[in-house]
Coordinates of C-alpha atoms in Angstrom, one line a residue:
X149 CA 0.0 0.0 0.0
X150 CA 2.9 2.3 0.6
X151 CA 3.7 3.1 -3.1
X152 CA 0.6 3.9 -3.8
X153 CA 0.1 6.8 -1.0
X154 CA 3.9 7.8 -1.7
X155 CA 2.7 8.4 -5.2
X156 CA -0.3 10.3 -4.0
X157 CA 1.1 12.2 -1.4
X158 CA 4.7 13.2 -2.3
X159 CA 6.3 13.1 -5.9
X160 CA 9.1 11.1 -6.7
X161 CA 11.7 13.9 -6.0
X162 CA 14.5 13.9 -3.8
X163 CA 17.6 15.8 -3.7
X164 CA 21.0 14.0 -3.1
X165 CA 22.9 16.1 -0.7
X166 CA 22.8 19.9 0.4
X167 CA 21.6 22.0 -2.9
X168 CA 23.1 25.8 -3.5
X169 CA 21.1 28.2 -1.0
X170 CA 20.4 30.9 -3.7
X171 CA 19.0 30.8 -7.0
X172 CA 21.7 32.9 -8.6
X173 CA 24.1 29.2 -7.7
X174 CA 21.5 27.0 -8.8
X175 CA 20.6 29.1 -12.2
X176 CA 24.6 28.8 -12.5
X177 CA 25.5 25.0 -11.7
X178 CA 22.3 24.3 -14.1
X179 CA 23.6 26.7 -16.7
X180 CA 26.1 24.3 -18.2
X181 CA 26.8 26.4 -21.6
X182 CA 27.3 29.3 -19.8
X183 CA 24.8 31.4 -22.3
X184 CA 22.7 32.6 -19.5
X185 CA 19.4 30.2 -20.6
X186 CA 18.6 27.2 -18.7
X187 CA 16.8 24.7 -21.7
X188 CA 15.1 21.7 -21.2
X189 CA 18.5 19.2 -21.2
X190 CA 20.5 21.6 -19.5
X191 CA 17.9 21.3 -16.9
X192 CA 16.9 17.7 -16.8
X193 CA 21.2 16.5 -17.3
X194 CA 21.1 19.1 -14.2
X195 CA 18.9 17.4 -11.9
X196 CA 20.4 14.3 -12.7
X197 CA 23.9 15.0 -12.0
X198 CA 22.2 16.7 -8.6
X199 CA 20.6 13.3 -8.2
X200 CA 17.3 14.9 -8.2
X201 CA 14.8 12.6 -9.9
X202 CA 11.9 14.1 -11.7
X203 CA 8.6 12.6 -13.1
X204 CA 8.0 11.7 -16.8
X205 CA 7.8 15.5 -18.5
X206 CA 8.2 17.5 -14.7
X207 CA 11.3 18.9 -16.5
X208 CA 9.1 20.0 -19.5
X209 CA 6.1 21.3 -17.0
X210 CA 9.0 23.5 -15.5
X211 CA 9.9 25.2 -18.9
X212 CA 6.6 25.6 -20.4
X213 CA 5.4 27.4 -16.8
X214 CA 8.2 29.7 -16.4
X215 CA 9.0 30.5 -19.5
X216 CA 7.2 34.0 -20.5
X217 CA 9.0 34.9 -24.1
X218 CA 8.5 31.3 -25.4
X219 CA 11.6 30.5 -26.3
X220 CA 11.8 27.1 -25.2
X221 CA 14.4 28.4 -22.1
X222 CA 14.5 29.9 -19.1
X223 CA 16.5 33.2 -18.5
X224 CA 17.3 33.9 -14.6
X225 CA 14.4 36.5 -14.4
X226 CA 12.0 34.1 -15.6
X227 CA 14.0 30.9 -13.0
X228 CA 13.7 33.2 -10.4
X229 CA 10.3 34.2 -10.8
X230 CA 9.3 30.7 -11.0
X231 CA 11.1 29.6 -7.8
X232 CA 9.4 32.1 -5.9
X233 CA 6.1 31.4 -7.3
X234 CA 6.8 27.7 -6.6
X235 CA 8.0 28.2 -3.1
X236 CA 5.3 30.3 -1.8
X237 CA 2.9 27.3 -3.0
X238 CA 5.4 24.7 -1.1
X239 CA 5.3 27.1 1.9
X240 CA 1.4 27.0 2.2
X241 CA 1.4 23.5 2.0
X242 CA 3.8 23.1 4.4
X243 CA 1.8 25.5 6.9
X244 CA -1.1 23.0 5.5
X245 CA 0.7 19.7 7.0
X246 CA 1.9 21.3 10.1
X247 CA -1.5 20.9 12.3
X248 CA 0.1 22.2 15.7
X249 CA 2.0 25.3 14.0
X250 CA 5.6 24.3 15.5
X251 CA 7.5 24.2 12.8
X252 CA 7.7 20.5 12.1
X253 CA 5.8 18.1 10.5
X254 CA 5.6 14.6 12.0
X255 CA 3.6 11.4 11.5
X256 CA 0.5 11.9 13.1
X257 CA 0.5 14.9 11.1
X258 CA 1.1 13.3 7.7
X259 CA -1.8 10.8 8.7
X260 CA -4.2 13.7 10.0
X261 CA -3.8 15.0 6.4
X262 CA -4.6 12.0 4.9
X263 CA -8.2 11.7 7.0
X264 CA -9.1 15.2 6.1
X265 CA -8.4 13.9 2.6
X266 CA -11.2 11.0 3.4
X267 CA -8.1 8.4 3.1
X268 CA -7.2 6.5 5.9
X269 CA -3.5 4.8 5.8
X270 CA -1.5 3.3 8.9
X271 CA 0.8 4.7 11.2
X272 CA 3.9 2.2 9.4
X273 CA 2.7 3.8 6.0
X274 CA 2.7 7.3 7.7
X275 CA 6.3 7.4 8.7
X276 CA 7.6 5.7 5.5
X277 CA 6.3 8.8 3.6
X278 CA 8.2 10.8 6.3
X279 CA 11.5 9.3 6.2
X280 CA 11.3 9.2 2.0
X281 CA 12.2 13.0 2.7
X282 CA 13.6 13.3 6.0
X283 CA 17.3 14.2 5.5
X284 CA 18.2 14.4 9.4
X285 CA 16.9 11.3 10.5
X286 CA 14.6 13.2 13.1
X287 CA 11.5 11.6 12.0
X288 CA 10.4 14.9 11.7
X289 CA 10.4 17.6 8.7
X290 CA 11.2 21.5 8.6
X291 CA 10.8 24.1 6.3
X292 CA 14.1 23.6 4.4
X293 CA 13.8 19.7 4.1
X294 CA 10.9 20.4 2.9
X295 CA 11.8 22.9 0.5
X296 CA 15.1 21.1 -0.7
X297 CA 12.8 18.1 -1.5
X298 CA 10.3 19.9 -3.8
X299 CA 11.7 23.3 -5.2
X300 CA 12.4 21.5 -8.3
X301 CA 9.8 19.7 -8.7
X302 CA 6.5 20.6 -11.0
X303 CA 4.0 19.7 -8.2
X304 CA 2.9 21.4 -4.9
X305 CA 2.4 18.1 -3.1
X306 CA -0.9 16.8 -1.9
X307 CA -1.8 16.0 -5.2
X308 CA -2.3 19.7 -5.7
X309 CA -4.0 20.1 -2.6
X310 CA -6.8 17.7 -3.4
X311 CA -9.7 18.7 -1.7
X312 CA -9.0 22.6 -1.8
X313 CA -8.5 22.8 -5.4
X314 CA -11.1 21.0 -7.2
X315 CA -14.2 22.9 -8.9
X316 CA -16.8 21.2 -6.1
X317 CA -17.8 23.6 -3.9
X318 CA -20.2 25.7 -6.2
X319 CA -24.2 26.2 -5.8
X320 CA -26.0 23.8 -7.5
X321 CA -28.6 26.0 -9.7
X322 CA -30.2 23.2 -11.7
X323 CA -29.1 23.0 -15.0
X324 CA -26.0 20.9 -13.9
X325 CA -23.4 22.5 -16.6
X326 CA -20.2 22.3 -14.4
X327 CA -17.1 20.5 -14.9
X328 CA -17.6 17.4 -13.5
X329 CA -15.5 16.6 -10.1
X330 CA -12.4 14.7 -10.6
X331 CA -10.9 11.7 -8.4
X332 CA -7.6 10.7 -7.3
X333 CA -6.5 7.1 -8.5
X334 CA -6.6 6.3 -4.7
X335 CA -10.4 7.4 -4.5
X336 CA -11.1 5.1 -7.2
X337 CA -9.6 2.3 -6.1
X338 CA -11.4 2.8 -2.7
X339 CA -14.4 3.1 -4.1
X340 CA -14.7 7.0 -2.0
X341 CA -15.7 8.0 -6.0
X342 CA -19.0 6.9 -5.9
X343 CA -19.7 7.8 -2.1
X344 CA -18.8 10.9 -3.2
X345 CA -21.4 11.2 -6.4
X346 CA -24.1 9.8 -3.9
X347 CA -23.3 12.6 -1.6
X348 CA -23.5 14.8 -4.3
X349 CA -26.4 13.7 -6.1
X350 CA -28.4 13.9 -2.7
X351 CA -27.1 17.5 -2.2
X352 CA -28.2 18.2 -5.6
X353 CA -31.9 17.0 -4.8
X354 CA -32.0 18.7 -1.3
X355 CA -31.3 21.8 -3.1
X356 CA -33.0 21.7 -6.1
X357 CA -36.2 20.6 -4.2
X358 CA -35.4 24.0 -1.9
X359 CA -34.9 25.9 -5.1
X360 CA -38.4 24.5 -6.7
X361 CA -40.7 27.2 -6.8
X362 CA -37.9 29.9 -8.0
X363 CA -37.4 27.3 -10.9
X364 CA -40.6 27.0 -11.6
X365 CA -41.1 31.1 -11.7
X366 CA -38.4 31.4 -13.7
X367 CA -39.4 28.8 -16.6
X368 CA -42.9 30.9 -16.6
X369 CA -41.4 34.0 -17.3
X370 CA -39.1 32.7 -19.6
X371 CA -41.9 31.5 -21.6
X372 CA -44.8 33.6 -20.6
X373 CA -43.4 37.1 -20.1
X374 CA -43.5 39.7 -23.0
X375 CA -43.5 43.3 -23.6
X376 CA -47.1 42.8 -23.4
X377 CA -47.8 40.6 -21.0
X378 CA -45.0 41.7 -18.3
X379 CA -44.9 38.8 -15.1
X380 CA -43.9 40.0 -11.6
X381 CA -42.3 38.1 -8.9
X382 CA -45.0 38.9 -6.1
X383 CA -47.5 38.1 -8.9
X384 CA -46.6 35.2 -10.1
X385 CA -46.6 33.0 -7.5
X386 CA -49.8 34.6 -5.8
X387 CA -51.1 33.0 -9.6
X388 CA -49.4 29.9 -8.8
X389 CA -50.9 29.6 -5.3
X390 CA -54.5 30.4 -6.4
X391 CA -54.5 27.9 -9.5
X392 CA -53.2 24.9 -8.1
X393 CA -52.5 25.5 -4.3
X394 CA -49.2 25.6 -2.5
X395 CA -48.3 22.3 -3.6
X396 CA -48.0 23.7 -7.5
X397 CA -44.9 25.3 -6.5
X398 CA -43.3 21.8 -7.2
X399 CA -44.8 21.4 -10.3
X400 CA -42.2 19.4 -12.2
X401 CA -39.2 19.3 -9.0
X402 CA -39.9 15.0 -9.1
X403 CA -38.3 14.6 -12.9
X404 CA -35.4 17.5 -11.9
X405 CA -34.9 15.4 -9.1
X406 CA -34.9 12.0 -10.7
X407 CA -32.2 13.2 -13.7
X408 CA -29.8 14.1 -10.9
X409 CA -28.3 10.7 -11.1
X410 CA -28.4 9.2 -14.5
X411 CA -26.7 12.7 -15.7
X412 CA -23.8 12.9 -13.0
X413 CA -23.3 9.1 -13.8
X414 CA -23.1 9.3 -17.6
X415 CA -21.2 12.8 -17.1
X416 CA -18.6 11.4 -14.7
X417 CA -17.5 8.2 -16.3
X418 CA -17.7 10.6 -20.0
X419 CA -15.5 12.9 -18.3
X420 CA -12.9 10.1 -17.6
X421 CA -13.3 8.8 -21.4
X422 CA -12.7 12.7 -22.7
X423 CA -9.5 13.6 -20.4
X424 CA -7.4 10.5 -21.9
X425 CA -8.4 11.6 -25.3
X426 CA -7.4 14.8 -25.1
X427 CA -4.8 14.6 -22.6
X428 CA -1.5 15.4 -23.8
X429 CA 0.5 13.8 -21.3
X430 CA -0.5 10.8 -20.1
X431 CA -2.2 11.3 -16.4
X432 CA -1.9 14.8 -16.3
X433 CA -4.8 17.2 -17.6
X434 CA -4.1 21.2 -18.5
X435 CA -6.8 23.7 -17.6
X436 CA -7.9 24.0 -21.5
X437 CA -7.9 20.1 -21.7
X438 CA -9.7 20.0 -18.8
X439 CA -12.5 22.9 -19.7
X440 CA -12.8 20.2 -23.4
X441 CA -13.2 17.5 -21.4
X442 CA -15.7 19.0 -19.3
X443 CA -17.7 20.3 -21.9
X444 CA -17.7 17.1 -24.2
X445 CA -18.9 15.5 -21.1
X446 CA -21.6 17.7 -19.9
X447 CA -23.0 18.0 -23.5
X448 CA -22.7 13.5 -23.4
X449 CA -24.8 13.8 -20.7
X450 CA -27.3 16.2 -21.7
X451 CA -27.5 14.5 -24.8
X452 CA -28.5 11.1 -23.3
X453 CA -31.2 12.9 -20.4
X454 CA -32.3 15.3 -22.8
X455 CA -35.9 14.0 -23.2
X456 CA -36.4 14.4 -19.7
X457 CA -35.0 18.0 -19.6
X458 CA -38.1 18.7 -22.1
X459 CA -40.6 16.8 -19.7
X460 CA -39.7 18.6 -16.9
X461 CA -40.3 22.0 -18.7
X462 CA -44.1 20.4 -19.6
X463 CA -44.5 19.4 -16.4
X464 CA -43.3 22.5 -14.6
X465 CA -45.9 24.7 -16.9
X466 CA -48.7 22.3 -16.7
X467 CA -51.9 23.2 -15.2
X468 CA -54.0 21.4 -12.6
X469 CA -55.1 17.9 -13.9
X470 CA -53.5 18.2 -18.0
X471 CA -51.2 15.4 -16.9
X472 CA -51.7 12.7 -14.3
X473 CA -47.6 12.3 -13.9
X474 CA -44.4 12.1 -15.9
X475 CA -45.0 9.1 -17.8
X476 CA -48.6 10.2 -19.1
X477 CA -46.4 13.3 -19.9
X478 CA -44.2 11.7 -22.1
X479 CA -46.9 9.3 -23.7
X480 CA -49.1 12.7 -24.7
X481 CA -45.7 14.3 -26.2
X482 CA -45.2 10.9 -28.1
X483 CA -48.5 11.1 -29.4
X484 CA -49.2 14.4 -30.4
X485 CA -45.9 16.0 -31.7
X486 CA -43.6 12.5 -31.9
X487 CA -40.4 11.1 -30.9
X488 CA -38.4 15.0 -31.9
X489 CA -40.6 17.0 -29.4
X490 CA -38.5 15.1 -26.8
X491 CA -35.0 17.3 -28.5
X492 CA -37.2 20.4 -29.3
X493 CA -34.1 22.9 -27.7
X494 CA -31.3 21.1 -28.1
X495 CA -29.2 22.8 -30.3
X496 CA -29.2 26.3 -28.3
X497 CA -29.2 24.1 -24.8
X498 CA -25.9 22.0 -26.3
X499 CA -23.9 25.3 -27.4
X500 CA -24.3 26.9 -24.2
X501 CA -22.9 24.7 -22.2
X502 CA -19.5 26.0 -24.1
X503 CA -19.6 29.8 -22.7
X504 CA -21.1 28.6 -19.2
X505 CA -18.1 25.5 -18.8
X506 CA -15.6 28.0 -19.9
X507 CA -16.3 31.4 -18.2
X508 CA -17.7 29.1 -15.2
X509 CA -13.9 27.4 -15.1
X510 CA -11.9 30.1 -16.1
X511 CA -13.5 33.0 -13.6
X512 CA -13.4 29.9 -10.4
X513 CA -9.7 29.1 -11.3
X514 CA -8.7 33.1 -11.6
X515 CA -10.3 34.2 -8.5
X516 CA -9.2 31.3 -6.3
X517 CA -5.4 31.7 -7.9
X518 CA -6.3 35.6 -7.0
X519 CA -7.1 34.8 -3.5
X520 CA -4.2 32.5 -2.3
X521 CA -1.6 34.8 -4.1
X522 CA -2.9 38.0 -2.2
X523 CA -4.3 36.7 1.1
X524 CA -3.3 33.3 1.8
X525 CA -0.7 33.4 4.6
X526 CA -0.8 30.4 6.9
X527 CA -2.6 27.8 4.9
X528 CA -3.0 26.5 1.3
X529 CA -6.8 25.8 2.1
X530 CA -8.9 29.0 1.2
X531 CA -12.1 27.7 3.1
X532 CA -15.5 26.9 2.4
X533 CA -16.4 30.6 2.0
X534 CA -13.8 31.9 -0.1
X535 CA -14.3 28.5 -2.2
X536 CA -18.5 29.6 -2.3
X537 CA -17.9 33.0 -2.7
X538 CA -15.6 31.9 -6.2
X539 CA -18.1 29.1 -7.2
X540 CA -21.2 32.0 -6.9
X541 CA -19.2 34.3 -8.5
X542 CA -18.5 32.4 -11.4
X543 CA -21.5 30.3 -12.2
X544 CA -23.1 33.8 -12.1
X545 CA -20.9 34.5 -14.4
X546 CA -21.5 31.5 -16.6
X547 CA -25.2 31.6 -16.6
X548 CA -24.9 35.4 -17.2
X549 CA -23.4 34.0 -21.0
X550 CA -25.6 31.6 -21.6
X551 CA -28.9 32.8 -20.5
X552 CA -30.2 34.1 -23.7
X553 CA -29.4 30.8 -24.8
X554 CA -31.2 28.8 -22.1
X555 CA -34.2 31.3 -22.7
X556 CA -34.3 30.1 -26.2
X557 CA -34.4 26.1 -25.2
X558 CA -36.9 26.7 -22.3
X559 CA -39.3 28.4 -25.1
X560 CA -38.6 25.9 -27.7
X561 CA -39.4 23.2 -24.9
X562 CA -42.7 24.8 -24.4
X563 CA -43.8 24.7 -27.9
X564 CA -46.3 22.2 -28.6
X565 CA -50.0 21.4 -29.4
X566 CA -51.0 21.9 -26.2
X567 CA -49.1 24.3 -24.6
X568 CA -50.7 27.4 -24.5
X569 CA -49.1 30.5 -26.5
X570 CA -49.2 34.2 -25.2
X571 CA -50.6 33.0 -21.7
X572 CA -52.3 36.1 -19.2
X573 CA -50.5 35.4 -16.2
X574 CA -54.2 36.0 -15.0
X575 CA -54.8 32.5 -16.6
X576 CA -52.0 30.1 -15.2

């Protein structure tokens, strides 16, 4: 078991002996042509002769990171710059590890981490992690054997913080366009992957169900409101409440409810297919990889629980007694209008899961990045509200994109035999 949580835990990096103490001696001992550029073979024959192992293509993740111009080499400026970078991110992690704030990271410290990761691993496999980079033989690590052990390396340790860094912590709106969540080998071969889906889909249904009657509001406006026939808040649910009673609010909340699962199966184990397609180096994923991977599989899933995203529009505008549940629902539509009412929307609803995945990914990533470079002093871990506040901040930001285009597929849902056109709210 112990390779496995060495591998998740620490990177395969270790430094043979003491390394120079500035940068200005390491950019020079690395430097071996003296032309003041540090390229990729300078810098992996290096490491090697520093007996500093790297990863398959850590060497090449160094360059490509630091290296501003894009000239395939590093000058000083651009080493340096990296280092620090790189550092500060070692330095938070080490704060991260060190649970009692003395300095030193022990142990029971390495095996807290791994239970606030959900992983549970033995005191034996604990202190073998700790002695693969203890240099003293204190069965203890500082700041500088931690830093000796990592500066050159790509990664930031704890799988790049796990928990803290993945796109999970953001309010679940309903239309379920996120990237999906991504899992460690570890959580996979634990089977913690699917406990965690289960905990998510549940979420997902606690707050959906909370959400209902704002859902339901806004797919009436969406379809209903016109210069003409303008729909207020206040209004529109006193309506609601009057035509059907207080239990109309969850007009069509059972089939948003019951898609939870089938789309964050289908978009999970997509997702997986996607990354090694388009990954360019094999178990590693870059953000743009990642945002293509993500949207492939969001518009996979989509795709296969479309029909029911169509039903639950129907349903949700319905009035009292025009359907007896979801599958009368679907055998009317099947009926009346055929087997393509059920994608009616699907084009506008598939391209705008593009701007929402991409402005939704890119706005999380910037303002978390943002945060822990300008406030993050004691801990790599930016909390639950700093993680909410950047998950609100950019699914508003998202939805804010595609909305126009969701307005489009929530109409073109609506359309059908049946459905009434140009509706008085007066009426609902």
């Amino acid at each position: 078991m112990y390779p496995a949580m060495r591998k998740l835990f620490f990177t395969d990096c270790r430094c043979a002996g003491d390394p120079p103490k500035t940068y200005e001696e390491l950019f020079a001992k690395l430097d071996t042509n003296k032309d003041g550029k540090v390229d990729v073979s300078e810098l992996k024959a290096g490491l090697a002769a520093m007996g500093i192992q790297t990863g398959k293509g850590a060497v090449q993740k160094i360059i490509s990171s630091a290296d501003k111009n894009k000239d395939d080499a590093l000058d000083f400026n651009e080493f340096a710059k990296y280092l620090k970078e790189h550092e500060k991110k070692l330095r938070l992690t080490f704060k991260s590890l060190d649970k009692n704030k003395d300095g030193q990271v022990d142990y029971m410290e390495i095996q807290q981490s791994f239970a606030d990761l959900g992983l549970e691993i033995t005191k034996e496999d604990a202190k073998k992690i700790l002695q693969s980079i203890d240099s003293d033989g204190t069965m203890s690590l500082d700041w500088n054997e931690w830093r000796e052990h990592f500066l050159l390396n790509p990664a930031t340790s704890l799988q790049e913080i796990i928990r803290y860094w993945k796109h999970s912590t953001v309010l679940d709106i309903g239309d379920s366009l996120t990237i999906p969540d991504e899992f460690t080998e570890e959580e996979k071969t634990t089977g913690l992957w699917w406990k965690q889906l289960i905990s998510g889909a549940v979420a997902g249904a606690v707050s959906r169900t909370g959400t209902a009657p704002l859902d339901r509001m806004k797919v009436f406006m969406q379809v209903h409101a016109s210069k003409s026939n303008k729909i207020s808040l206040a209004g529109g649910f006193k309506q609601m409440l009057k035509e059907g009673g207080v239990t109309s609010l969850w007009r069509g909340n059972g089939i948003n409810v019951l898609k939870i699962a089938p789309e964050t199966a289908i978009k999970f184990m997509a997702y997986e297919q996607y990354k090694k397609l388009l990954a360019s180096e094999q178990g590693k994923i870059q953000t743009h990889e990642r945002f293509m991977a993500g949207s492939l599989a969001g518009a996979t899933a989509q795709t296969a629980i479309y029909p029911m995203e169509v039903m639950k529009t129907r349903l949700t505008l319905r009035k009292t007694g025009q359907y007896s549940g979801m599958f009368d629902c679907a055998k009317k539509i099947l009926q009346k209008e055929g087997v393509k009412a059920f994608y009616k929307g699907y084009v506008p609803n598939i391209l705008g899961i593009i701007p929402y995945a991409g402005i939704d990914l890119a706005v999380y990533e910037s303002l978390k990045n943002f945060w822990l470079s300008k406030y993050a002093k004691d801990t790599a871990n930016p909390g639950v509200l700093v993680l909410l506040g950047c998950g609100t901040i950019s699914s508003t930001c998202g939805q804010l994109a595609s909305y126009p285009l969701a307005l489009i597929r929530t109409r073109m849902q609506a359309q059908g035999k049946y459905v009434t056109r140009n509706v008085n709210i007066n009426s609902i």
